[in-house]
Short mmCIF file of C-alpha atoms in Angstrom, two decimals:
data_model
loop_
_atom_site.label_atom_id
_atom_site.label_comp_id
_atom_site.label_asym_id
_atom_site.label_seq_id
_atom_site.Cartn_x
_atom_site.Cartn_y
_atom_site.Cartn_z
CA MET A 1 0.12 0.07 -0.09
CA PRO A 2 1.55 3.64 -0.85
CA ARG A 3 2.74 5.24 2.14
CA PHE A 4 2.71 8.91 3.38
CA PHE A 5 4.60 10.55 6.25
CA ILE A 6 2.58 13.39 7.75
CA ALA A 7 2.82 15.25 10.99
CA ALA A 8 0.70 13.63 13.82
CA SER A 9 -0.89 17.21 14.29
CA ASN A 10 -2.36 16.76 10.80
CA ILE A 11 -4.31 13.66 12.08
CA PHE A 12 -7.21 14.36 14.34
CA GLY A 13 -10.90 13.82 14.56
CA GLY A 14 -10.64 10.44 12.64
CA VAL A 15 -9.53 12.39 9.86
CA ALA A 16 -5.84 12.77 8.15
CA TYR A 17 -5.35 16.07 6.32
CA LEU A 18 -2.88 15.96 3.51
CA SER A 19 -0.96 19.12 2.38
CA ALA A 20 0.34 20.20 -1.26
CA LYS A 21 3.23 17.96 -1.39
CA GLU A 22 1.14 14.85 -0.54
CA ILE A 23 -1.57 15.65 -2.87
CA GLU A 24 1.04 15.69 -5.70
CA HIS A 25 2.10 12.19 -4.57
CA LEU A 26 -1.42 11.16 -4.40
CA ARG A 27 -2.00 12.16 -7.88
CA ALA A 28 0.89 10.67 -9.26
CA LEU A 29 0.17 7.42 -7.80
CA ARG A 30 -3.55 7.85 -9.32
CA ILE A 31 -5.28 7.22 -6.10
CA ARG A 32 -8.90 8.16 -6.27
CA HIS A 33 -12.02 8.87 -3.93
CA GLY A 34 -12.81 5.64 -2.00
CA GLU A 35 -9.30 3.93 -2.45
CA SER A 36 -6.76 3.29 0.67
CA PHE A 37 -3.42 4.37 1.57
CA THR A 38 -1.16 4.45 4.67
CA VAL A 39 -0.62 7.40 6.58
CA CYS A 40 2.44 7.47 9.17
CA ASP A 41 2.98 9.79 11.75
CA GLY A 42 6.55 9.46 11.69
CA ALA A 43 6.61 8.41 15.28
CA GLY A 44 5.91 4.72 14.71
CA GLN A 45 2.03 4.63 14.17
CA ASP A 46 0.50 3.70 10.92
CA TYR A 47 -3.20 4.86 9.86
CA THR A 48 -5.01 2.95 7.22
CA CYS A 49 -6.83 5.86 5.37
CA ARG A 50 -9.43 6.07 2.73
CA LEU A 51 -9.40 9.12 0.37
CA THR A 52 -12.75 11.32 1.17
CA ARG A 53 -11.84 14.49 -0.51
CA LEU A 54 -9.19 15.61 -3.00
CA ASN A 55 -8.72 19.01 -4.87
CA ASP A 56 -6.05 21.82 -5.21
CA ASP A 57 -6.60 23.08 -1.66
CA GLY A 58 -5.90 19.91 0.14
CA ALA A 59 -7.09 16.34 0.58
CA GLU A 60 -8.75 14.67 3.39
CA ALA A 61 -8.85 10.89 4.46
CA GLU A 62 -10.98 9.22 6.80
CA VAL A 63 -9.03 6.91 9.45
CA VAL A 64 -9.90 3.35 9.06
CA ASP A 65 -7.76 1.55 11.43
CA ILE A 66 -4.53 2.49 13.55
CA ALA A 67 -1.63 0.16 14.34
CA PRO A 68 1.86 0.41 15.42
CA SER A 69 4.12 0.42 12.14
CA ALA A 70 5.36 -3.21 11.46
CA GLY A 71 8.42 -1.77 9.93
CA GLU A 72 10.12 -0.49 13.17
CA PRO A 73 12.71 -2.71 14.48
CA SER A 74 12.61 -3.72 18.29
CA VAL A 75 16.23 -2.76 18.76
CA PHE A 76 17.43 0.98 18.43
CA CYS A 77 20.55 1.14 16.19
CA ALA A 78 22.34 4.45 15.31
CA VAL A 79 24.86 4.07 12.51
CA TYR A 80 27.75 6.54 13.00
CA THR A 81 29.83 6.73 9.64
CA ALA A 82 32.99 8.93 9.05
CA TYR A 83 32.85 10.99 5.99
CA SER A 84 33.84 9.32 2.76
CA LYS A 85 34.42 10.20 -1.03
CA GLY A 86 31.85 9.99 -3.78
CA ASP A 87 28.27 8.71 -3.34
CA LYS A 88 29.37 6.18 -0.41
CA LEU A 89 27.53 8.08 2.25
CA GLU A 90 24.32 7.88 -0.05
CA THR A 91 24.48 4.05 -0.26
CA VAL A 92 25.02 3.80 3.57
CA VAL A 93 22.19 5.99 4.47
CA GLN A 94 19.77 4.31 2.14
CA LYS A 95 20.65 0.77 2.90
CA SER A 96 20.78 1.49 6.61
CA VAL A 97 17.25 2.76 6.61
CA GLU A 98 15.88 0.04 4.90
CA LEU A 99 17.70 -2.41 7.12
CA GLY A 100 16.28 -0.36 10.27
CA ALA A 101 18.70 2.09 11.83
CA THR A 102 17.25 4.51 13.80
CA GLU A 103 19.59 7.48 13.15
CA LEU A 104 22.47 8.12 10.94
CA VAL A 105 25.46 10.39 12.43
CA LEU A 106 28.34 11.43 10.08
CA PHE A 107 31.55 12.42 11.57
CA PRO A 108 35.38 13.23 10.61
CA SER A 109 38.21 11.27 11.54
CA ALA A 110 41.95 11.47 10.99
CA ARG A 111 42.30 9.47 7.74
CA CYS A 112 39.04 11.13 6.12
CA VAL A 113 40.09 12.13 2.64
CA SER A 114 37.41 14.47 2.56
CA LYS A 115 36.29 16.68 5.53
CA PRO A 116 33.40 19.00 4.42
CA GLU A 117 33.31 22.65 5.64
CA THR A 118 30.28 23.76 7.94
CA LEU A 119 28.33 25.09 5.02
CA SER A 120 29.08 21.85 2.88
CA VAL A 121 28.06 19.57 6.02
CA LEU A 122 24.61 21.18 6.01
CA HIS A 123 24.22 20.46 2.23
CA LYS A 124 25.17 17.13 2.74
CA THR A 125 23.06 16.13 5.68
CA SER A 126 20.07 17.92 4.06
CA ARG A 127 20.59 15.77 0.87
CA LEU A 128 21.32 12.71 2.93
CA GLN A 129 17.89 13.48 4.72
CA LYS A 130 15.97 13.38 1.58
CA ILE A 131 17.51 9.89 0.83
CA ALA A 132 16.54 8.70 4.38
CA GLU A 133 13.01 10.10 3.80
CA GLU A 134 12.62 8.27 0.50
CA ALA A 135 14.15 5.05 1.80
CA ALA A 136 11.80 4.96 5.00
CA LYS A 137 8.83 5.26 2.59
CA GLN A 138 9.68 2.79 0.34
CA SER A 139 10.81 0.28 2.75
CA GLY A 140 7.65 0.82 4.98
CA ARG A 141 9.29 2.18 8.11
CA GLY A 142 7.16 3.75 10.79
CA LYS A 143 10.04 6.50 11.43
CA ILE A 144 11.99 8.67 9.33
CA PRO A 145 15.79 8.30 10.90
CA TRP A 146 17.41 11.52 11.55
CA VAL A 147 20.66 12.11 9.63
CA THR A 148 23.02 14.52 11.55
CA ALA A 149 26.64 15.36 11.81
CA VAL A 150 29.23 15.92 14.61
CA HIS A 151 32.07 18.19 14.60
CA SER A 152 34.86 15.78 15.54
CA PHE A 153 35.69 12.22 16.29
CA GLU A 154 35.71 12.61 19.90
CA ASN A 155 32.41 14.00 20.01
CA ALA A 156 31.16 11.03 17.91
CA VAL A 157 32.53 8.55 20.19
CA LEU A 158 31.33 10.15 23.33
CA SER A 159 27.61 10.35 21.61
CA ALA A 160 27.89 6.69 20.48
CA SER A 161 28.92 5.21 23.72
CA LYS A 162 25.92 6.53 25.45
CA ASN A 163 24.12 3.32 23.90
CA GLU A 164 23.96 0.09 25.77
CA LEU A 165 26.16 -1.68 23.17
CA PRO A 166 28.57 1.05 21.45
CA LEU A 167 30.33 -1.20 18.56
CA PHE A 168 33.55 0.02 17.13
CA LEU A 169 34.46 -1.87 13.81
CA TYR A 170 38.30 -1.90 13.85
CA GLU A 171 40.00 -3.67 11.14
CA SER A 172 43.12 -4.14 13.33
CA GLU A 173 41.04 -5.81 15.85
CA LYS A 174 41.85 -9.64 15.69
CA GLN A 175 40.64 -10.87 19.15
CA GLN A 176 36.98 -9.98 19.33
CA SER A 177 34.37 -10.45 16.51
CA LEU A 178 31.08 -8.83 16.03
CA LYS A 179 29.31 -12.18 16.59
CA ASP A 180 31.31 -12.62 20.07
CA VAL A 181 30.11 -9.49 21.54
CA LEU A 182 26.65 -9.82 20.27
CA ASP A 183 26.36 -13.29 21.68
CA GLY A 184 27.55 -11.74 25.03
CA SER A 185 25.04 -9.03 24.87
CA ALA A 186 21.49 -10.72 25.16
CA GLY A 187 18.51 -8.55 25.48
CA VAL A 188 20.44 -5.19 24.50
CA LYS A 189 17.98 -2.61 23.40
CA THR A 190 20.25 0.07 22.10
CA VAL A 191 23.30 -0.10 19.72
CA SER A 192 25.71 2.01 18.07
CA ILE A 193 27.89 1.00 14.99
CA MET A 194 30.77 3.23 14.18
CA THR A 195 32.76 2.73 10.95
CA GLY A 196 35.67 4.60 9.68
CA PRO A 197 36.57 5.99 6.24
CA GLU A 198 38.35 4.60 3.37
CA GLY A 199 41.78 4.34 5.24
CA GLY A 200 40.20 2.93 8.40
CA PHE A 201 40.86 4.35 12.06
CA GLU A 202 44.15 5.25 13.58
CA PRO A 203 45.16 3.25 16.60
CA GLU A 204 45.06 6.40 18.60
CA GLU A 205 41.33 6.50 17.50
CA ALA A 206 40.61 3.07 18.56
CA ALA A 207 42.43 3.49 21.95
CA PHE A 208 40.13 6.75 22.63
CA ALA A 209 37.05 4.76 21.66
CA ALA A 210 38.14 2.01 24.05
CA GLU A 211 38.70 4.12 26.76
CA ASN A 212 35.39 5.59 26.27
CA GLY A 213 33.68 2.20 26.77
CA MET A 214 33.32 1.18 23.05
CA LYS A 215 33.62 -2.55 22.06
CA SER A 216 36.42 -2.98 19.37
CA VAL A 217 35.18 -5.80 16.99
CA SER A 218 36.30 -7.30 13.77
CA VAL A 219 33.81 -8.25 10.82
CA GLY A 220 35.95 -11.07 9.70
CA PRO A 221 39.15 -11.87 7.86
CA ARG A 222 38.00 -10.02 4.54
CA ILE A 223 38.54 -6.20 4.26
CA LEU A 224 35.29 -4.44 3.83
CA ARG A 225 34.80 -1.25 1.76
CA CYS A 226 33.80 1.62 3.91
CA GLU A 227 30.32 1.51 2.61
CA THR A 228 29.91 -2.04 3.16
CA ALA A 229 31.31 -2.46 6.64
CA PRO A 230 28.22 -0.56 8.37
CA VAL A 231 25.54 -2.11 6.23
CA ALA A 232 27.05 -5.80 6.96
CA ALA A 233 27.23 -5.07 10.51
CA LEU A 234 23.68 -3.67 10.69
CA ALA A 235 22.32 -6.47 8.80
CA ALA A 236 24.20 -8.65 11.34
CA VAL A 237 22.86 -6.68 14.31
CA MET A 238 19.16 -6.82 12.86
CA TYR A 239 19.34 -10.60 12.21
CA HIS A 240 20.76 -11.28 15.60
CA THR A 241 18.02 -9.41 17.30
CA GLY A 242 15.45 -11.13 15.22
CA ASN A 243 14.74 -8.11 13.00
CA LEU A 244 15.86 -9.50 9.56
CA MET B 1 50.04 -6.21 1.58
CA PRO B 2 49.36 -5.96 -1.98
CA ARG B 3 47.77 -9.02 -3.77
CA PHE B 4 48.01 -10.54 -6.89
CA PHE B 5 46.05 -13.47 -8.54
CA ILE B 6 48.06 -15.45 -10.94
CA ALA B 7 47.56 -18.99 -12.31
CA ALA B 8 48.73 -21.98 -9.92
CA SER B 9 50.92 -23.00 -13.29
CA ASN B 10 52.97 -20.03 -12.90
CA ILE B 11 54.23 -20.83 -9.55
CA PHE B 12 56.84 -23.64 -9.44
CA GLY B 13 60.24 -24.50 -8.11
CA GLY B 14 59.94 -22.03 -5.23
CA VAL B 15 59.20 -19.04 -7.77
CA ALA B 16 56.33 -17.23 -8.77
CA TYR B 17 56.47 -15.93 -12.41
CA LEU B 18 54.31 -12.69 -13.11
CA SER B 19 53.24 -11.51 -16.61
CA ALA B 20 52.83 -8.07 -18.31
CA LYS B 21 49.44 -7.05 -16.60
CA GLU B 22 51.05 -7.86 -13.12
CA ILE B 23 54.09 -5.86 -13.85
CA GLU B 24 51.99 -2.92 -14.66
CA HIS B 25 50.41 -3.40 -11.20
CA LEU B 26 53.65 -3.84 -9.42
CA ARG B 27 55.00 -0.54 -11.07
CA ALA B 28 51.85 1.23 -10.16
CA LEU B 29 52.22 0.17 -6.55
CA ARG B 30 56.07 1.08 -6.74
CA ILE B 31 57.14 -2.26 -5.39
CA ARG B 32 60.70 -2.85 -5.45
CA HIS B 33 63.39 -5.36 -5.55
CA GLY B 34 63.49 -7.11 -2.15
CA GLU B 35 59.94 -6.07 -1.40
CA SER B 36 57.07 -8.42 -0.38
CA PHE B 37 53.63 -8.91 -1.73
CA THR B 38 51.15 -11.69 -1.88
CA VAL B 39 50.41 -13.92 -4.72
CA CYS B 40 47.28 -15.93 -4.67
CA ASP B 41 46.66 -18.96 -7.07
CA GLY B 42 42.70 -18.09 -7.11
CA ALA B 43 42.14 -21.71 -5.81
CA GLY B 44 42.52 -20.76 -1.81
CA GLN B 45 46.25 -20.58 -1.52
CA ASP B 46 48.29 -17.57 -0.70
CA TYR B 47 52.14 -17.26 -1.41
CA THR B 48 54.18 -14.53 0.34
CA CYS B 49 56.71 -13.46 -2.32
CA ARG B 50 59.68 -11.24 -2.42
CA LEU B 51 60.30 -9.49 -5.68
CA THR B 52 63.85 -11.03 -7.16
CA ARG B 53 63.70 -9.56 -10.85
CA LEU B 54 61.54 -6.89 -12.71
CA ASN B 55 61.94 -5.83 -16.05
CA ASP B 56 59.90 -5.17 -19.23
CA ASP B 57 59.95 -9.11 -20.01
CA GLY B 58 58.56 -10.31 -16.76
CA ALA B 59 58.90 -10.65 -13.17
CA GLU B 60 59.99 -13.31 -10.69
CA ALA B 61 59.25 -13.29 -7.07
CA GLU B 62 60.78 -15.84 -4.57
CA VAL B 63 58.18 -17.79 -2.56
CA VAL B 64 58.84 -17.38 1.16
CA ASP B 65 55.68 -18.79 2.63
CA ILE B 66 52.71 -20.78 1.60
CA ALA B 67 49.19 -20.63 3.42
CA PRO B 68 45.72 -21.15 3.02
CA SER B 69 43.97 -17.96 2.09
CA ALA B 70 42.54 -16.29 5.45
CA GLY B 71 40.05 -14.50 3.24
CA GLU B 72 38.01 -17.45 2.21
CA PRO B 73 34.78 -18.19 4.21
CA SER B 74 34.07 -21.95 5.88
CA VAL B 75 30.65 -21.84 3.83
CA PHE B 76 29.88 -21.97 0.07
CA CYS B 77 27.33 -19.51 -0.74
CA ALA B 78 26.04 -19.01 -4.02
CA VAL B 79 24.07 -15.68 -4.78
CA TYR B 80 21.44 -15.78 -7.46
CA THR B 81 20.17 -12.42 -8.57
CA ALA B 82 17.39 -11.37 -11.00
CA TYR B 83 18.20 -8.98 -13.80
CA SER B 84 17.74 -5.33 -12.46
CA LYS B 85 18.08 -2.08 -13.88
CA GLY B 86 20.92 0.32 -13.73
CA ASP B 87 24.04 -0.55 -11.74
CA LYS B 88 22.28 -2.55 -9.09
CA LEU B 89 24.07 -5.68 -10.21
CA GLU B 90 27.42 -4.05 -9.88
CA THR B 91 26.71 -3.35 -6.17
CA VAL B 92 25.36 -6.76 -5.64
CA VAL B 93 28.45 -8.37 -7.14
CA GLN B 94 30.94 -6.14 -5.38
CA LYS B 95 29.50 -6.40 -2.05
CA SER B 96 28.85 -9.99 -2.20
CA VAL B 97 32.50 -10.78 -3.10
CA GLU B 98 33.66 -8.65 -0.18
CA LEU B 99 31.42 -10.50 2.10
CA GLY B 100 32.56 -13.90 0.99
CA ALA B 101 30.38 -15.31 -1.95
CA THR B 102 31.63 -18.19 -3.75
CA GLU B 103 29.70 -17.33 -7.14
CA LEU B 104 27.16 -15.16 -8.62
CA VAL B 105 24.41 -16.22 -10.88
CA LEU B 106 22.24 -14.02 -13.01
CA PHE B 107 18.93 -14.95 -14.13
CA PRO B 108 15.80 -13.56 -15.70
CA SER B 109 12.17 -13.68 -13.92
CA ALA B 110 8.80 -12.85 -14.74
CA ARG B 111 8.84 -9.23 -13.43
CA CYS B 112 12.28 -8.51 -14.73
CA VAL B 113 12.11 -5.09 -16.42
CA SER B 114 15.23 -5.67 -18.33
CA LYS B 115 16.04 -9.10 -19.73
CA PRO B 116 19.15 -8.85 -21.77
CA GLU B 117 19.73 -10.45 -25.06
CA THR B 118 22.14 -13.14 -25.48
CA LEU B 119 25.22 -10.87 -26.57
CA SER B 120 24.28 -8.39 -24.00
CA VAL B 121 24.28 -11.07 -21.41
CA LEU B 122 27.87 -11.87 -22.41
CA HIS B 123 28.74 -8.14 -22.01
CA LYS B 124 27.15 -7.89 -18.54
CA THR B 125 29.00 -11.10 -16.99
CA SER B 126 32.34 -10.27 -18.63
CA ARG B 127 31.81 -6.57 -17.11
CA LEU B 128 30.68 -8.14 -13.77
CA GLN B 129 33.52 -10.54 -13.68
CA LYS B 130 35.97 -7.75 -13.69
CA ILE B 131 34.34 -6.13 -10.89
CA ALA B 132 34.41 -9.61 -8.75
CA GLU B 133 37.87 -9.68 -9.53
CA GLU B 134 38.69 -6.23 -8.15
CA ALA B 135 36.62 -6.98 -5.06
CA ALA B 136 38.36 -10.03 -4.44
CA LYS B 137 41.90 -8.35 -4.68
CA GLN B 138 40.93 -5.44 -2.61
CA SER B 139 39.08 -7.48 -0.02
CA GLY B 140 41.73 -10.28 0.38
CA ARG B 141 39.88 -13.14 -0.96
CA GLY B 142 41.68 -16.40 -1.87
CA LYS B 143 39.37 -17.12 -4.78
CA ILE B 144 37.82 -14.99 -7.53
CA PRO B 145 34.26 -15.89 -7.53
CA TRP B 146 32.56 -16.54 -11.14
CA VAL B 147 29.74 -14.51 -12.38
CA THR B 148 27.65 -16.69 -14.85
CA ALA B 149 24.22 -16.25 -16.11
CA VAL B 150 21.61 -19.04 -16.73
CA HIS B 151 18.90 -18.42 -19.37
CA SER B 152 15.70 -19.32 -17.16
CA PHE B 153 14.22 -18.93 -13.91
CA GLU B 154 13.60 -22.51 -13.91
CA ASN B 155 16.98 -23.45 -14.61
CA ALA B 156 18.22 -21.04 -11.83
CA VAL B 157 16.00 -22.82 -9.18
CA LEU B 158 17.24 -26.29 -10.37
CA SER B 159 20.82 -25.15 -10.11
CA ALA B 160 20.26 -23.15 -6.83
CA SER B 161 18.71 -26.03 -5.21
CA LYS B 162 21.60 -28.42 -5.35
CA ASN B 163 23.36 -26.66 -2.63
CA GLU B 164 22.34 -27.99 0.89
CA LEU B 165 20.47 -25.05 2.12
CA PRO B 166 18.81 -23.26 -0.94
CA LEU B 167 16.95 -20.06 0.29
CA PHE B 168 14.43 -18.42 -1.84
CA LEU B 169 14.05 -14.69 -0.54
CA TYR B 170 9.96 -13.98 -0.96
CA GLU B 171 8.49 -10.98 0.19
CA SER B 172 5.21 -12.63 0.53
CA GLU B 173 6.51 -15.40 3.06
CA LYS B 174 5.22 -14.34 6.27
CA GLN B 175 5.95 -17.63 8.12
CA GLN B 176 9.43 -18.43 8.12
CA SER B 177 12.34 -16.03 8.57
CA LEU B 178 15.94 -16.25 7.53
CA LYS B 179 16.78 -16.80 10.92
CA ASP B 180 14.43 -19.60 11.73
CA VAL B 181 15.76 -21.62 8.71
CA LEU B 182 19.55 -20.91 9.42
CA ASP B 183 18.94 -21.81 13.17
CA GLY B 184 17.66 -25.18 12.02
CA SER B 185 20.37 -25.71 9.59
CA ALA B 186 23.41 -26.32 11.79
CA GLY B 187 26.66 -27.63 10.17
CA VAL B 188 25.42 -26.69 6.67
CA LYS B 189 28.29 -26.04 4.14
CA THR B 190 26.73 -25.07 1.08
CA VAL B 191 24.08 -22.43 0.76
CA SER B 192 22.39 -20.52 -2.17
CA ILE B 193 20.52 -17.06 -1.88
CA MET B 194 18.20 -16.26 -4.43
CA THR B 195 16.54 -12.95 -4.82
CA GLY B 196 14.22 -11.43 -7.32
CA PRO B 197 14.03 -8.29 -9.42
CA GLU B 198 12.66 -4.80 -8.57
CA GLY B 199 8.97 -6.27 -8.56
CA GLY B 200 9.69 -9.26 -6.39
CA PHE B 201 8.76 -12.76 -7.60
CA GLU B 202 5.31 -13.91 -8.96
CA PRO B 203 3.50 -16.53 -6.58
CA GLU B 204 3.98 -19.16 -9.48
CA GLU B 205 7.63 -18.75 -9.24
CA ALA B 206 7.69 -19.01 -5.48
CA ALA B 207 5.86 -22.22 -6.02
CA PHE B 208 8.03 -23.90 -8.55
CA ALA B 209 11.05 -22.81 -6.04
CA ALA B 210 9.30 -24.77 -3.29
CA GLU B 211 8.43 -27.52 -5.16
CA ASN B 212 12.06 -27.99 -6.36
CA GLY B 213 13.16 -27.86 -2.71
CA MET B 214 14.11 -24.39 -1.90
CA LYS B 215 13.20 -22.71 1.31
CA SER B 216 11.12 -19.57 1.11
CA VAL B 217 12.41 -16.98 3.55
CA SER B 218 11.39 -13.57 4.59
CA VAL B 219 13.97 -11.12 5.60
CA GLY B 220 11.79 -9.05 7.80
CA PRO B 221 8.68 -6.56 7.72
CA ARG B 222 10.64 -3.84 5.80
CA ILE B 223 10.74 -3.96 2.09
CA LEU B 224 14.29 -4.34 0.93
CA ARG B 225 15.38 -2.90 -2.51
CA CYS B 226 16.32 -5.70 -4.62
CA GLU B 227 20.33 -4.84 -4.51
CA THR B 228 20.05 -4.58 -0.62
CA ALA B 229 18.24 -8.05 0.03
CA PRO B 230 20.92 -10.38 -1.34
CA VAL B 231 23.82 -8.42 0.42
CA ALA B 232 21.94 -8.24 3.54
CA ALA B 233 20.86 -12.11 3.68
CA LEU B 234 24.70 -12.84 2.69
CA ALA B 235 25.80 -10.82 5.89
CA ALA B 236 23.19 -12.66 7.84
CA VAL B 237 24.53 -16.18 6.33
CA MET B 238 28.18 -15.12 7.05
CA TYR B 239 27.42 -13.76 10.43
CA HIS B 240 25.64 -16.96 11.50
CA THR B 241 28.24 -19.32 10.38
CA GLY B 242 31.10 -17.27 11.89
CA ASN B 243 32.57 -15.96 8.79
CA LEU B 244 31.69 -12.17 9.74
#
């Protein structure tokens, strides 16, 4: 069923009120009077609606059913990705949203080839936010994950380590695998996955992450590209917690 | 350490003989006399070599150590992907090789938007084979996975179902998750992962796969893009079998 995100404040009295942007979308999808679609409040609630009025001013749809969004995973997972070149961040954002990430955070690190300036960060996060929104609609998510940026590696670590299980993917880690750590963390509800740029993390960065409570993990003997590692780790977390 | 694939027949008497293509690569990497690199025979064996001679005719390197490639997973996993539009197959091939797929097989199915003609199939598989080779080198694989194509959906099913655990990713499957099936398949050594095009599989296709022994599985309540589903399922299989 087609899926629309609208603010919860636009759903009241058993009616969902859609604005110009959604009307365009309704028309593009050729949804007609009496036909059904899903309206999502972006807070995890899905409303099955039937179109009752559509004109240039706006559209109204009768709420037929309300249910929690089936597309939201039972685990909160934040994906922290270092800046990388080209369209790799687009790939990470799109795939992470499909796989159930709750938020995406960009950060600079020592080996980042491209570290955007402040203005460019704003452009980048706003473009990636649109990709997240599209991916949330397409994959049937109940929430649109936020894409934000922090200005330093240290702040990224401090923020990521607030979650119960903060994972630091480090290619020089040879002792502890992602599986070891997940197997030892039954019932965990909030996870962070932090991955580096093309050249990986510096040993000093790994030490800082460990000092601040992050769990250094390997994702196997193969070298994964910087855009593959977070997606593979997220798929593993979702699989492990019964969300894939 | 830089990684070169050469035929096993070019490694004998404790010496690896490199041809024009590899010489170009050695020069690009500025590898000098006495320096070490890894030569892989593409059959799962790694040779640590030291450059002893390099000129325009060829190069020779002394074999210092021989060991099984650490980059090969303990499970054989074939990824069967339906034809899709744009550069999605490139993504699937590259990521699947990084994550440890042993082979990639393309096939047409009912809802494929693009079904290439014979000549175009040859072009496509040969381009994808190059991507597989690059990804194998970059990720440290011990074998270069083959990229092949079969001419019908039915043949793809018959081929995929020869592996011990042939998984058929079907978005209308609501009973059985990938995790259910993997949890019930301890010690499995050969796996197939089969995924559909943008529009998914037809019910008749799912029925044919089931009749031929494939296990229909869901990968969660979210709708994954056709290029995300095989990569996520492969990551889960590798995670489950201790290869991620």
